[in-house]
mmCIF file of C-alpha atoms and ligand atoms in Angstrom:
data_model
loop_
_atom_site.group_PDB
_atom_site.id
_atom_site.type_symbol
_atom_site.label_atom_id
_atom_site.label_comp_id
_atom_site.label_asym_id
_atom_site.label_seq_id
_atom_site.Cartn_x
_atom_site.Cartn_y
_atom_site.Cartn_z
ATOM 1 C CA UNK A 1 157.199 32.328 29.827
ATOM 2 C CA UNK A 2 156.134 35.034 27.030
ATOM 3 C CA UNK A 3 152.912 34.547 25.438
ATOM 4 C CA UNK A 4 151.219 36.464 22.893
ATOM 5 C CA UNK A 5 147.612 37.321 23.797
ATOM 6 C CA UNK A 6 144.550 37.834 21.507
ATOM 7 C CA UNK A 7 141.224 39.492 22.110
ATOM 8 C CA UNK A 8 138.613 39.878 19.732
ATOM 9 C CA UNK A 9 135.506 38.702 21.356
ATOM 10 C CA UNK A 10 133.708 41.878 20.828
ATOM 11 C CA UNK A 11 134.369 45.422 18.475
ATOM 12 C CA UNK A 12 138.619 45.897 19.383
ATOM 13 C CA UNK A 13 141.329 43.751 18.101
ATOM 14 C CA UNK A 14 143.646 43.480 21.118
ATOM 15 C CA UNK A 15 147.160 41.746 21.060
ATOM 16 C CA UNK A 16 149.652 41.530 23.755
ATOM 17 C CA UNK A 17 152.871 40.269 24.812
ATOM 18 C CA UNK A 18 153.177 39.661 28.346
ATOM 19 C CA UNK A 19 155.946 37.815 30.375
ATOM 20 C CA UNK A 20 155.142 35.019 33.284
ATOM 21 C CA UNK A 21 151.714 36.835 33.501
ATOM 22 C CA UNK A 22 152.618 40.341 35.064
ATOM 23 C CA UNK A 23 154.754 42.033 32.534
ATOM 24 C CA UNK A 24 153.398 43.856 30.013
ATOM 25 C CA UNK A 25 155.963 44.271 26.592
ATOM 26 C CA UNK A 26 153.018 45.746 24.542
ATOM 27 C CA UNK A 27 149.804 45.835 24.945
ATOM 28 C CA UNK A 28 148.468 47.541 21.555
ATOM 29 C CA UNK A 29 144.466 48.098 20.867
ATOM 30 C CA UNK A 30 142.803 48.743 17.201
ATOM 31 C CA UNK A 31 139.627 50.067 18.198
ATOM 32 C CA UNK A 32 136.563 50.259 15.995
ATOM 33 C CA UNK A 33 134.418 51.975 17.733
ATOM 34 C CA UNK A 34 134.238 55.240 15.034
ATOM 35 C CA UNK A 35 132.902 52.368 13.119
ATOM 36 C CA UNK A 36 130.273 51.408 14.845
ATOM 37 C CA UNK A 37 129.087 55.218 16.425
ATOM 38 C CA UNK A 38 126.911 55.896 13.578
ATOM 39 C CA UNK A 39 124.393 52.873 14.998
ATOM 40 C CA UNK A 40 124.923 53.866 18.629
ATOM 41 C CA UNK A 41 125.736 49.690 19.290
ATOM 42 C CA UNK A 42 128.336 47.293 18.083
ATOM 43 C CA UNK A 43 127.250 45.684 14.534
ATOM 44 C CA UNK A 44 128.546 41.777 14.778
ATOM 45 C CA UNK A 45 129.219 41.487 10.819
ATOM 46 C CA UNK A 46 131.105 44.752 10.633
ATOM 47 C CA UNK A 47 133.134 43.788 13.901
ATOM 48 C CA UNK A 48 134.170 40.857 12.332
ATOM 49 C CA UNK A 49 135.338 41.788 8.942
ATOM 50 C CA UNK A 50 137.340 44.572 10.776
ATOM 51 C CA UNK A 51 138.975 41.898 13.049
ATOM 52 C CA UNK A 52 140.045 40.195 9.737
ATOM 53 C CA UNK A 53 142.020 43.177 8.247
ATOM 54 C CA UNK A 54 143.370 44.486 11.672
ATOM 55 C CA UNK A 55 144.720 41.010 13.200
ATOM 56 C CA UNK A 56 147.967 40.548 11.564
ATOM 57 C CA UNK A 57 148.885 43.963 11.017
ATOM 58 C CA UNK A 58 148.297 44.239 15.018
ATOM 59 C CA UNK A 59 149.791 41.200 15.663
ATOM 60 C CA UNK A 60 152.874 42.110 13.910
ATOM 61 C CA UNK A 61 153.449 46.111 15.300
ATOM 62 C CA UNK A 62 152.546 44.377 18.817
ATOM 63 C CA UNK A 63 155.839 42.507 18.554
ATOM 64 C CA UNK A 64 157.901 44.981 17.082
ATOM 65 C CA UNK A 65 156.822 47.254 19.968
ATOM 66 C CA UNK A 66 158.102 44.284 22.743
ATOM 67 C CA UNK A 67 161.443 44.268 20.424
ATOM 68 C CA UNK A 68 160.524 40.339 20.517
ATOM 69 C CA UNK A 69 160.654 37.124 17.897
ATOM 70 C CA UNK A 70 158.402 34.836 16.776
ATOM 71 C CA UNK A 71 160.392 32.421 17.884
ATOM 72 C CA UNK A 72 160.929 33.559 21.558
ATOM 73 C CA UNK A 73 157.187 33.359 21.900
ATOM 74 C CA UNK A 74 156.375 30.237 24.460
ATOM 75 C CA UNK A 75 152.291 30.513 24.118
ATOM 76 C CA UNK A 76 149.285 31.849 22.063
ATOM 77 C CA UNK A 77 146.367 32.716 24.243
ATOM 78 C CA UNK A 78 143.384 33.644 22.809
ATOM 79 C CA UNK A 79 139.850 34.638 23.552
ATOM 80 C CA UNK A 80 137.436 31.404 22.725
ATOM 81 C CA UNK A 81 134.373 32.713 24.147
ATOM 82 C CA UNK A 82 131.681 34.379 25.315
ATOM 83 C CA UNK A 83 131.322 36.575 22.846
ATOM 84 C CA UNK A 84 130.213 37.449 19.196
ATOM 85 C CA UNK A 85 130.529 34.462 17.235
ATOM 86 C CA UNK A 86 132.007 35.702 13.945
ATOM 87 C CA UNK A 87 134.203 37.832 16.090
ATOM 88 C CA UNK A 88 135.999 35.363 18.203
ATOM 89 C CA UNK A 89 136.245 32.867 14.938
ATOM 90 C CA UNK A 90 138.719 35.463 13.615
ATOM 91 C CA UNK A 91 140.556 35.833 16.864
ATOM 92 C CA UNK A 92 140.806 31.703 17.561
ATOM 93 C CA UNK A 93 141.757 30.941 13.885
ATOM 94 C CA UNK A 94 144.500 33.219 13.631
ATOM 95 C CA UNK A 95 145.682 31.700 17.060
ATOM 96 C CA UNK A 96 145.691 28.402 15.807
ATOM 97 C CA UNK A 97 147.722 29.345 12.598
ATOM 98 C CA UNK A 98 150.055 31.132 14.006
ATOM 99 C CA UNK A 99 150.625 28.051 16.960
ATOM 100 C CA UNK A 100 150.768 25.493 14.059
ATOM 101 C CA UNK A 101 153.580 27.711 11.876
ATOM 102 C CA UNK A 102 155.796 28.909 14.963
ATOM 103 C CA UNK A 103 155.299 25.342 16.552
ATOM 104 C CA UNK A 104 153.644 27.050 19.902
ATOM 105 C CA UNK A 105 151.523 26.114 22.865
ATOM 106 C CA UNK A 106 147.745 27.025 22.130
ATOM 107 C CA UNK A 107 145.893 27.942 24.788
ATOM 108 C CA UNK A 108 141.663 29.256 25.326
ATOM 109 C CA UNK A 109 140.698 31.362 27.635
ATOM 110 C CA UNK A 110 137.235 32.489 28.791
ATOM 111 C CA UNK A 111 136.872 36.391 28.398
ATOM 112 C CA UNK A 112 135.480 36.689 31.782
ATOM 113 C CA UNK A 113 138.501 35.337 33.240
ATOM 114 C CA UNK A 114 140.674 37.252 31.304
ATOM 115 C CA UNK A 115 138.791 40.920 33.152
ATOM 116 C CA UNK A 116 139.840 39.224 36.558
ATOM 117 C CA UNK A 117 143.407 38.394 35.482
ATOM 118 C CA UNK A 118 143.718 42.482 34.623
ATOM 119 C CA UNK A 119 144.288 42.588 38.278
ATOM 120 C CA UNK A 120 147.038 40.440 38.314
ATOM 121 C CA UNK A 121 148.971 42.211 35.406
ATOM 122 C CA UNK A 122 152.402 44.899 36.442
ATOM 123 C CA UNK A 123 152.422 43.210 40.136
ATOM 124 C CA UNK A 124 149.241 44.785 41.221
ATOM 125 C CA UNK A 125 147.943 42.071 43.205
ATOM 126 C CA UNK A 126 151.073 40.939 44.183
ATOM 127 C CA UNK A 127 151.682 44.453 45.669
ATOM 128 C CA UNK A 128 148.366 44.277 47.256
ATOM 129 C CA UNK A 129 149.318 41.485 49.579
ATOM 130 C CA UNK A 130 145.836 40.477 49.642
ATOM 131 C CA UNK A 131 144.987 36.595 49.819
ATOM 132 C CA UNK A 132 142.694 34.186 48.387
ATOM 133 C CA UNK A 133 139.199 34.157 48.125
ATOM 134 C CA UNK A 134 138.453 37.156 46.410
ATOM 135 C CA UNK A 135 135.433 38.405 45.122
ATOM 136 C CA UNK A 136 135.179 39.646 41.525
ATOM 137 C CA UNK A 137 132.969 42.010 39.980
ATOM 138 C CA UNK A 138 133.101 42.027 36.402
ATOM 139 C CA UNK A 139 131.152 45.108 34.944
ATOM 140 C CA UNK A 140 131.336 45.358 30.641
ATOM 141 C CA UNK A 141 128.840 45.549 28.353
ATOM 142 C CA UNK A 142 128.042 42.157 27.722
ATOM 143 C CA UNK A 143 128.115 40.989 31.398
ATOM 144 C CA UNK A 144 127.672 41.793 35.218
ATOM 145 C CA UNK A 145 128.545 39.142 37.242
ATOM 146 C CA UNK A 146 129.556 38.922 41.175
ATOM 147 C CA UNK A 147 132.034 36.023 40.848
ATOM 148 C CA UNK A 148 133.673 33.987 44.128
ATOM 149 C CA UNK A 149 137.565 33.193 43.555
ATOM 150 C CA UNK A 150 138.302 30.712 46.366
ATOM 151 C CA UNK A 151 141.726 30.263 44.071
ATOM 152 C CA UNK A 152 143.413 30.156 40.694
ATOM 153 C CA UNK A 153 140.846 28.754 38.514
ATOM 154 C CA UNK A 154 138.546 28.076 41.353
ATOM 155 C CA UNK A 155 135.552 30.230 40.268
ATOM 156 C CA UNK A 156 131.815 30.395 41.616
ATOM 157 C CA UNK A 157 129.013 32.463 40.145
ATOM 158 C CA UNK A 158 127.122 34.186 42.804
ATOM 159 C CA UNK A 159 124.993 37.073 40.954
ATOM 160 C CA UNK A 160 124.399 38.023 37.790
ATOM 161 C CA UNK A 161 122.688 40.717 35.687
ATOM 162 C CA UNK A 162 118.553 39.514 35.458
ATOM 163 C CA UNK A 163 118.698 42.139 31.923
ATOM 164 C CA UNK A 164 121.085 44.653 30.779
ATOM 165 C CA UNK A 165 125.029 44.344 31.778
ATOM 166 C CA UNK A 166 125.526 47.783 33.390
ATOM 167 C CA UNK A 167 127.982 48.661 30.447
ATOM 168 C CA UNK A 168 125.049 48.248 28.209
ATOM 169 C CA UNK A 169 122.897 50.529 30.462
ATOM 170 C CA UNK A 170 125.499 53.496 30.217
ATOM 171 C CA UNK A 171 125.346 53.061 26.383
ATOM 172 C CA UNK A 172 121.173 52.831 26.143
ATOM 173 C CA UNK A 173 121.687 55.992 28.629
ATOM 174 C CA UNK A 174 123.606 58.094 26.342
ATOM 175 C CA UNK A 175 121.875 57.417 23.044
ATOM 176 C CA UNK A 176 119.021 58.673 24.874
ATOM 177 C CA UNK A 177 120.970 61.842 26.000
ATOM 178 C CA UNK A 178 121.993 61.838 22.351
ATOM 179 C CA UNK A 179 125.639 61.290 23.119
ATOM 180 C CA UNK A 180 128.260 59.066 21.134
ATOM 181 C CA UNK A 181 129.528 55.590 21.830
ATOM 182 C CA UNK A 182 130.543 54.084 23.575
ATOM 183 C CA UNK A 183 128.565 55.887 26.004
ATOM 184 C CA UNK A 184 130.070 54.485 29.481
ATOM 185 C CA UNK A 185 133.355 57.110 29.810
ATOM 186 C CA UNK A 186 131.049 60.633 28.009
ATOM 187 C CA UNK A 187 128.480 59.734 30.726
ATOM 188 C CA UNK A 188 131.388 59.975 33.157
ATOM 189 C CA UNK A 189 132.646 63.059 31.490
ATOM 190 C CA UNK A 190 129.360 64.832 31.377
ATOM 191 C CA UNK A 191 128.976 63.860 35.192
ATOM 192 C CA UNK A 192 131.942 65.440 36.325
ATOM 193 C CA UNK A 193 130.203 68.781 35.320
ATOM 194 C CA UNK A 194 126.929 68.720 36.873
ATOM 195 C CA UNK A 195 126.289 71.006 39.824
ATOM 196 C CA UNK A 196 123.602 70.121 42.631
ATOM 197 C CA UNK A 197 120.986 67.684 41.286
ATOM 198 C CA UNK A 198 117.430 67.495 43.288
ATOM 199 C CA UNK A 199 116.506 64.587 41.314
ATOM 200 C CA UNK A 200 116.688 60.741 41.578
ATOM 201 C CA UNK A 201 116.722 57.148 39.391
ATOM 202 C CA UNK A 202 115.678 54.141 41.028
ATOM 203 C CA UNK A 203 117.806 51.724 42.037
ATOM 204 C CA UNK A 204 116.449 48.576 41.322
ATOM 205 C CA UNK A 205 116.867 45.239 43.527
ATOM 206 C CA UNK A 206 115.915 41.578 42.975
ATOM 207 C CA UNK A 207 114.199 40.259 45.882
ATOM 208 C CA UNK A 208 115.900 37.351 47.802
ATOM 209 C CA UNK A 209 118.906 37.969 45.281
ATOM 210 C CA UNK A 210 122.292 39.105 45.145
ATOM 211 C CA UNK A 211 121.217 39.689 41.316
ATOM 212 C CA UNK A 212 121.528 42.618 39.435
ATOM 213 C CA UNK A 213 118.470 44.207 37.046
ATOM 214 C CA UNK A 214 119.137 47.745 35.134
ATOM 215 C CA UNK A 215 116.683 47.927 32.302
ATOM 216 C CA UNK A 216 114.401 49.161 35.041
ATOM 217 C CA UNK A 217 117.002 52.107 35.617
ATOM 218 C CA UNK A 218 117.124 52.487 31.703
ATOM 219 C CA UNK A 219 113.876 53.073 31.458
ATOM 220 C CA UNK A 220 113.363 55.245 34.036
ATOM 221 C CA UNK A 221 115.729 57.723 32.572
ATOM 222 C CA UNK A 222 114.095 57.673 28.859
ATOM 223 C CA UNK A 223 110.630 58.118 30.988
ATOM 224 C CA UNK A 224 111.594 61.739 32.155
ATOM 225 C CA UNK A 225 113.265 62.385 29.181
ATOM 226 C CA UNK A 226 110.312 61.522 27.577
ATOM 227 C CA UNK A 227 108.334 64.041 30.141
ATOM 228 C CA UNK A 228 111.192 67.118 30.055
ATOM 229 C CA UNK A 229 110.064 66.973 26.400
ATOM 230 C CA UNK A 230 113.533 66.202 24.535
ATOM 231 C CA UNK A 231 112.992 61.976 24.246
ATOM 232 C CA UNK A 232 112.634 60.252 21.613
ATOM 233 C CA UNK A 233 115.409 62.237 19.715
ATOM 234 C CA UNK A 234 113.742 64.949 17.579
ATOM 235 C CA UNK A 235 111.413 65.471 19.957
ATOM 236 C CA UNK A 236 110.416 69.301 20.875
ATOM 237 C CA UNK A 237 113.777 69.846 21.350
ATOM 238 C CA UNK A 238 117.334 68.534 22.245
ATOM 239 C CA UNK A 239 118.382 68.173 25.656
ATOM 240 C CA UNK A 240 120.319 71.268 26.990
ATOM 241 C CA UNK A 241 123.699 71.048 28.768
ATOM 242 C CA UNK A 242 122.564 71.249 32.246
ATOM 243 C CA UNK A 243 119.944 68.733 31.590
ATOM 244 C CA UNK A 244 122.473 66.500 29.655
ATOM 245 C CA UNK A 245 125.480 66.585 32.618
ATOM 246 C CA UNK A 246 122.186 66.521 35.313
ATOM 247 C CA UNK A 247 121.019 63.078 33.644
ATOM 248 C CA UNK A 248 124.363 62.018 33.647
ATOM 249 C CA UNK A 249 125.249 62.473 37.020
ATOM 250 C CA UNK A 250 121.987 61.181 38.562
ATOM 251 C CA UNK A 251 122.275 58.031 36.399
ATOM 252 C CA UNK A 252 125.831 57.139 36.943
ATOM 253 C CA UNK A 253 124.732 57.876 40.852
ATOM 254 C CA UNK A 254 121.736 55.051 40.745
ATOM 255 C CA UNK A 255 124.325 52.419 39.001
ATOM 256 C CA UNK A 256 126.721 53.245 41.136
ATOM 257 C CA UNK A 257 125.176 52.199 44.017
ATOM 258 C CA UNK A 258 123.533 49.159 42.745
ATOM 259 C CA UNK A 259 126.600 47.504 41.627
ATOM 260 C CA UNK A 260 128.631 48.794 45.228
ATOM 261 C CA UNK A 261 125.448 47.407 47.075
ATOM 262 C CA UNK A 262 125.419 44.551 45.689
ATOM 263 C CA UNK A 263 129.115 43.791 46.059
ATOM 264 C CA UNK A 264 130.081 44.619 49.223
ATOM 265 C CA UNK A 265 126.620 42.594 50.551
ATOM 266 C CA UNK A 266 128.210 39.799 48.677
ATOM 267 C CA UNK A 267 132.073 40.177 50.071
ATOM 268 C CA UNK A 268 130.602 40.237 53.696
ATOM 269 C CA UNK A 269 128.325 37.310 53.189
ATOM 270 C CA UNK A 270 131.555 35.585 51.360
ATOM 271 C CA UNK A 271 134.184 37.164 54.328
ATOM 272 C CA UNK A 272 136.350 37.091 51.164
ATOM 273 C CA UNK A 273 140.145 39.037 51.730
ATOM 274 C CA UNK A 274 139.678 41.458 48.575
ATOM 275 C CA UNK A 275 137.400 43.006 46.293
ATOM 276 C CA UNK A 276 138.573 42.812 42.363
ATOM 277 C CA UNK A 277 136.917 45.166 39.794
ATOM 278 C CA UNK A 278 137.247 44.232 36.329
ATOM 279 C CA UNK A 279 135.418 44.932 33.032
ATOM 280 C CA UNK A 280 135.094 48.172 30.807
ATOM 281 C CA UNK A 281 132.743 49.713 33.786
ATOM 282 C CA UNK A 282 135.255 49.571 36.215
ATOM 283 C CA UNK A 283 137.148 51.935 34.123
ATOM 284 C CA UNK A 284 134.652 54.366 35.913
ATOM 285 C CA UNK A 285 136.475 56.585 38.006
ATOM 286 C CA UNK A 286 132.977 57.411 40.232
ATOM 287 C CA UNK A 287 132.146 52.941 40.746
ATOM 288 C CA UNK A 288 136.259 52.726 41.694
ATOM 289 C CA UNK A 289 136.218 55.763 44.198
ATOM 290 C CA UNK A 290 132.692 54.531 45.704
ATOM 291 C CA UNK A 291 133.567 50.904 45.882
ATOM 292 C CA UNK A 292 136.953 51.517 48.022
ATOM 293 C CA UNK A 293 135.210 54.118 50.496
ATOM 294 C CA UNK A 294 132.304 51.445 51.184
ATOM 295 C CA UNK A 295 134.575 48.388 51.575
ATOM 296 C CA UNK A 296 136.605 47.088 54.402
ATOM 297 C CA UNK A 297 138.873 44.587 52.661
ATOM 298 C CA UNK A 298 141.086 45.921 49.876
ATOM 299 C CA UNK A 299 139.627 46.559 46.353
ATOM 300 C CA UNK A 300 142.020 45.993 43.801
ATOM 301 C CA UNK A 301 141.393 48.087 40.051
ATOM 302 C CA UNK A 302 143.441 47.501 37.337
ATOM 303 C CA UNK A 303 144.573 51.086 35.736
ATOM 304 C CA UNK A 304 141.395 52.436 33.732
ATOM 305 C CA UNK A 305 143.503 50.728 30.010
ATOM 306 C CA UNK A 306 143.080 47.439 31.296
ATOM 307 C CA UNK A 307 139.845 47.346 32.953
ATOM 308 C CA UNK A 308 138.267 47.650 28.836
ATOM 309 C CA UNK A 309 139.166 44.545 27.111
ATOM 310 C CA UNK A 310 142.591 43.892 25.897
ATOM 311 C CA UNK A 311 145.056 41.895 24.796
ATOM 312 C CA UNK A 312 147.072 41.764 27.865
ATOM 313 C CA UNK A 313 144.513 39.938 30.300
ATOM 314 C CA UNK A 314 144.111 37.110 28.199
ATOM 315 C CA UNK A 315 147.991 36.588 28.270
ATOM 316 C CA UNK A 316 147.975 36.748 31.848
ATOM 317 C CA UNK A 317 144.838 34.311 32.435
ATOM 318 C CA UNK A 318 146.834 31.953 30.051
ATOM 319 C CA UNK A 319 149.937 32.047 32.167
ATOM 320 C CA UNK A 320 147.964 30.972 35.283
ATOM 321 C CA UNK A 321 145.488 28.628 33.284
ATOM 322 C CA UNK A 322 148.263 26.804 31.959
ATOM 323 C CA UNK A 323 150.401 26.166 35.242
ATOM 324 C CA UNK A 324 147.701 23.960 36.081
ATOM 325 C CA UNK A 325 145.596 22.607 32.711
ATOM 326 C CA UNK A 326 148.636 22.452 30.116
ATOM 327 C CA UNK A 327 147.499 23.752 26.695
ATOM 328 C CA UNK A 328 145.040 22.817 24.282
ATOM 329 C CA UNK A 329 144.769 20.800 21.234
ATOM 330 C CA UNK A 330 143.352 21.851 17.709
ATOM 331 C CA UNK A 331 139.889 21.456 18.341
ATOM 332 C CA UNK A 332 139.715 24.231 19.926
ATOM 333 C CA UNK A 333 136.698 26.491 18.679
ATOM 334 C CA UNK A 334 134.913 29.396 19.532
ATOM 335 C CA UNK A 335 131.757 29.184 22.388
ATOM 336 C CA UNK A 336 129.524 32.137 21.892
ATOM 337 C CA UNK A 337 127.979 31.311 25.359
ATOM 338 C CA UNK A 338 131.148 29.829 27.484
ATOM 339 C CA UNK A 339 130.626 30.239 31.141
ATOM 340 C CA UNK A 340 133.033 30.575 33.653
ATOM 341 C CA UNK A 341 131.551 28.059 36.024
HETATM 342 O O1 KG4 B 401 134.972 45.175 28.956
HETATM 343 P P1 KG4 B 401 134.632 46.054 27.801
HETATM 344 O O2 KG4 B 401 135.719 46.900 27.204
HETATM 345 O O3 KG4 B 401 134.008 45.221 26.627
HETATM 346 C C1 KG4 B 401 133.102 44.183 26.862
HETATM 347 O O4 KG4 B 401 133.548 43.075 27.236
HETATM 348 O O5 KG4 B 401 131.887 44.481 26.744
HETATM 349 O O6 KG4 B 401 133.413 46.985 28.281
HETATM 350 C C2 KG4 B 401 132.826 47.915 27.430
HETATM 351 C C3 KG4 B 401 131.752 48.641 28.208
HETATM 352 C C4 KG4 B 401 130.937 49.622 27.347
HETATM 353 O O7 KG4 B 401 129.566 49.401 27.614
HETATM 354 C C5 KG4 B 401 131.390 50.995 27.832
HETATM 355 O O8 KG4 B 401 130.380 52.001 27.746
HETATM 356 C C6 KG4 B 401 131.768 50.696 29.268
HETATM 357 O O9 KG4 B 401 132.344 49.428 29.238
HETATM 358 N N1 KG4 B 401 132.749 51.683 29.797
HETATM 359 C C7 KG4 B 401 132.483 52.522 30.819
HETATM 360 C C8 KG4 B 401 133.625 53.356 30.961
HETATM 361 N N2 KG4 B 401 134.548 52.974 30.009
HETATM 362 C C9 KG4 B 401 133.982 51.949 29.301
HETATM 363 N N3 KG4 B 401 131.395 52.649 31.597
HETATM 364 C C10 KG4 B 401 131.421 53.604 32.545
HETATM 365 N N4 KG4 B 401 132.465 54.457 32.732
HETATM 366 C C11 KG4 B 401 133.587 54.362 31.979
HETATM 367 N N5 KG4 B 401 134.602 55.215 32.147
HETATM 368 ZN ZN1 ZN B 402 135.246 42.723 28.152
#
């Protein structure tokens, strides 16, 4: 079964073709994000007029690249939600005309799921021999969520973020370091080359919860940045390399550990077989090294490309979504909010 997959629930217009859910033919991403740097966040109207003049271009290279027809395409997947609401209107329209004039399958698919289906893309899970239930953590910057997966489909929310999504930390983070955006893989970079730090961040806990809560961590970082004198931005001065790449490292340290924490208290209280990492966050090479030391059941990570949203996941969630639910009809519409469960 070959089915084209769209994303645009957020700032990238992401198209796929992917075959019976593993096999990627192309998997092609217009990012915006130079668009959006100059604010240091993701501006919804801009997203979505972008969406508008990228889709079909996209869509068309995307099946050049897989050397495939309109015609041999079985299924249109597409993002309806959560997400920005102009942004996934452009996404789920085009998905509807294009099922309508090649006489397709149309089927929705909840972003979320999409991050957890990464891991089922090129074989991975397969290859991990790992069964059912599973716990997910999905890490982006919209969402961090500890998610049971007792099977396809069969999903239970067990933590969530209380405030920021830990993707959105790493961006607040580095706009106060006065890096670019998106700030999650610089912060990573700058890490890399810090030396011995003799500093700490929090690492904040909700009591009695598997929950997560970062905008404690956030501001906790802007705090001494406020106090080493370079915070708010023209301050005394700007912050100097070492401070920069110290800040860094501490920071991606604290999150680090929250979100590992939290997940492996979660897999043990769950006895789930496997750990899956999804979302942009998981693209962090630190959280993916950290989580598989502190585990004892497998963690599965999807390659660092399709951990940040793309085209390809929501092609593969389709696949298994619609062994079991069939497709939908026309009235399908974009949900801002939808939840997973
Ligand atoms: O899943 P995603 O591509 O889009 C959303 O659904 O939000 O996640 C984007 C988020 C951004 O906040 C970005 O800073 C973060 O993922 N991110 C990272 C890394 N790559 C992307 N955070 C930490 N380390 C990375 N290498
Ligand atoms: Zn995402």
């Amino acid at each position: 079964m070959i089915i084209l997959g769209i994303e645009t629930s957020c700032d990238d217009t992401a198209i796929a073709v992917v075959e019976d859910g593993v096999k990627i033919h192309s998997n092609l991403v217009a990012d915006q994000s130079y668009m959006h740097e100059r604010y240091g966040g993701i501006i919804p109207e801009i997203s979505a007029r972008e969406h508008l003049t990228t889709i079909i271009p996209t869509i068309n290279r995307c099946l050049d690249e897989a050397s495939i027809q309109s015609r041999q395409i079985d299924a249109i997947a597409v993002t309806h939600g959560p997400g920005l609401a102009g942004s996934l209107l452009v996404g789920v329209n085009a998905a509807k005309a294009l099922a309508y004039s090649w006489e397709t399958s149309l089927i929705g698919i909840n972003h979320l799921e999409g991050h957890i289906y990464s891991a089922w893309l090129e074989n991975l899970f397969e290859n991990s021999q790992v069964a059912f239930p599973l716990l997910c953590l999905i890490a982006s910057g919209g969402h961090t969520e500890l998610v049971l997966m007792r099977n396809h489909l069969d999903y239970e929310l067990i933590a969530k973020t209380r405030d920021d999504a830990a993707g959105e930390a790493f961006d607040k983070v580095a706009k106060v370091l006065g890096l670019g955006f998106p700030g999650g893989p610089i912060i990573e970079k700058e890490a890399e080359q810090a030396n011995e730090i003799d500093f700490q961040f929090p690492r904040p806990t909700v009591k009695g919860s598997l929950d997560f809560s970062f905008s404690g961590l956030k501001t906790a970082v802007a705090r001494k940045a406020e106090s080493d004198g370079f915070y708010p931005q023209n301050a005394e001065r700007p912050p100097t390399t070492t401070e920069v790449q110290e800040y860094a490292a501490a920071f991606q340290q604290a999150i680090t550990d929250c979100l590992v924490q939290r997940t492996i208290k979660a897999a043990k209280e769950h006895s789930v077989s496997g750990i899956i990492l999804g979302g942009g966050v998981a693209a962090n090479g630190f959280l993916r090294k950290a989580m598989t030391k502190a585990s004892s059941v497998p963690v599965i990570v999807p390659k660092p490309s399709l951990c940040t949203d793309n085209g390809a996941m929501i092609a593969s969630a389709a696949y298994f979504h619609t062994q079991e639910l069939g497709s939908y009809d026309w009235s399908l519409d974009a949900i801002p909010n939808l939840k997973l469960s």
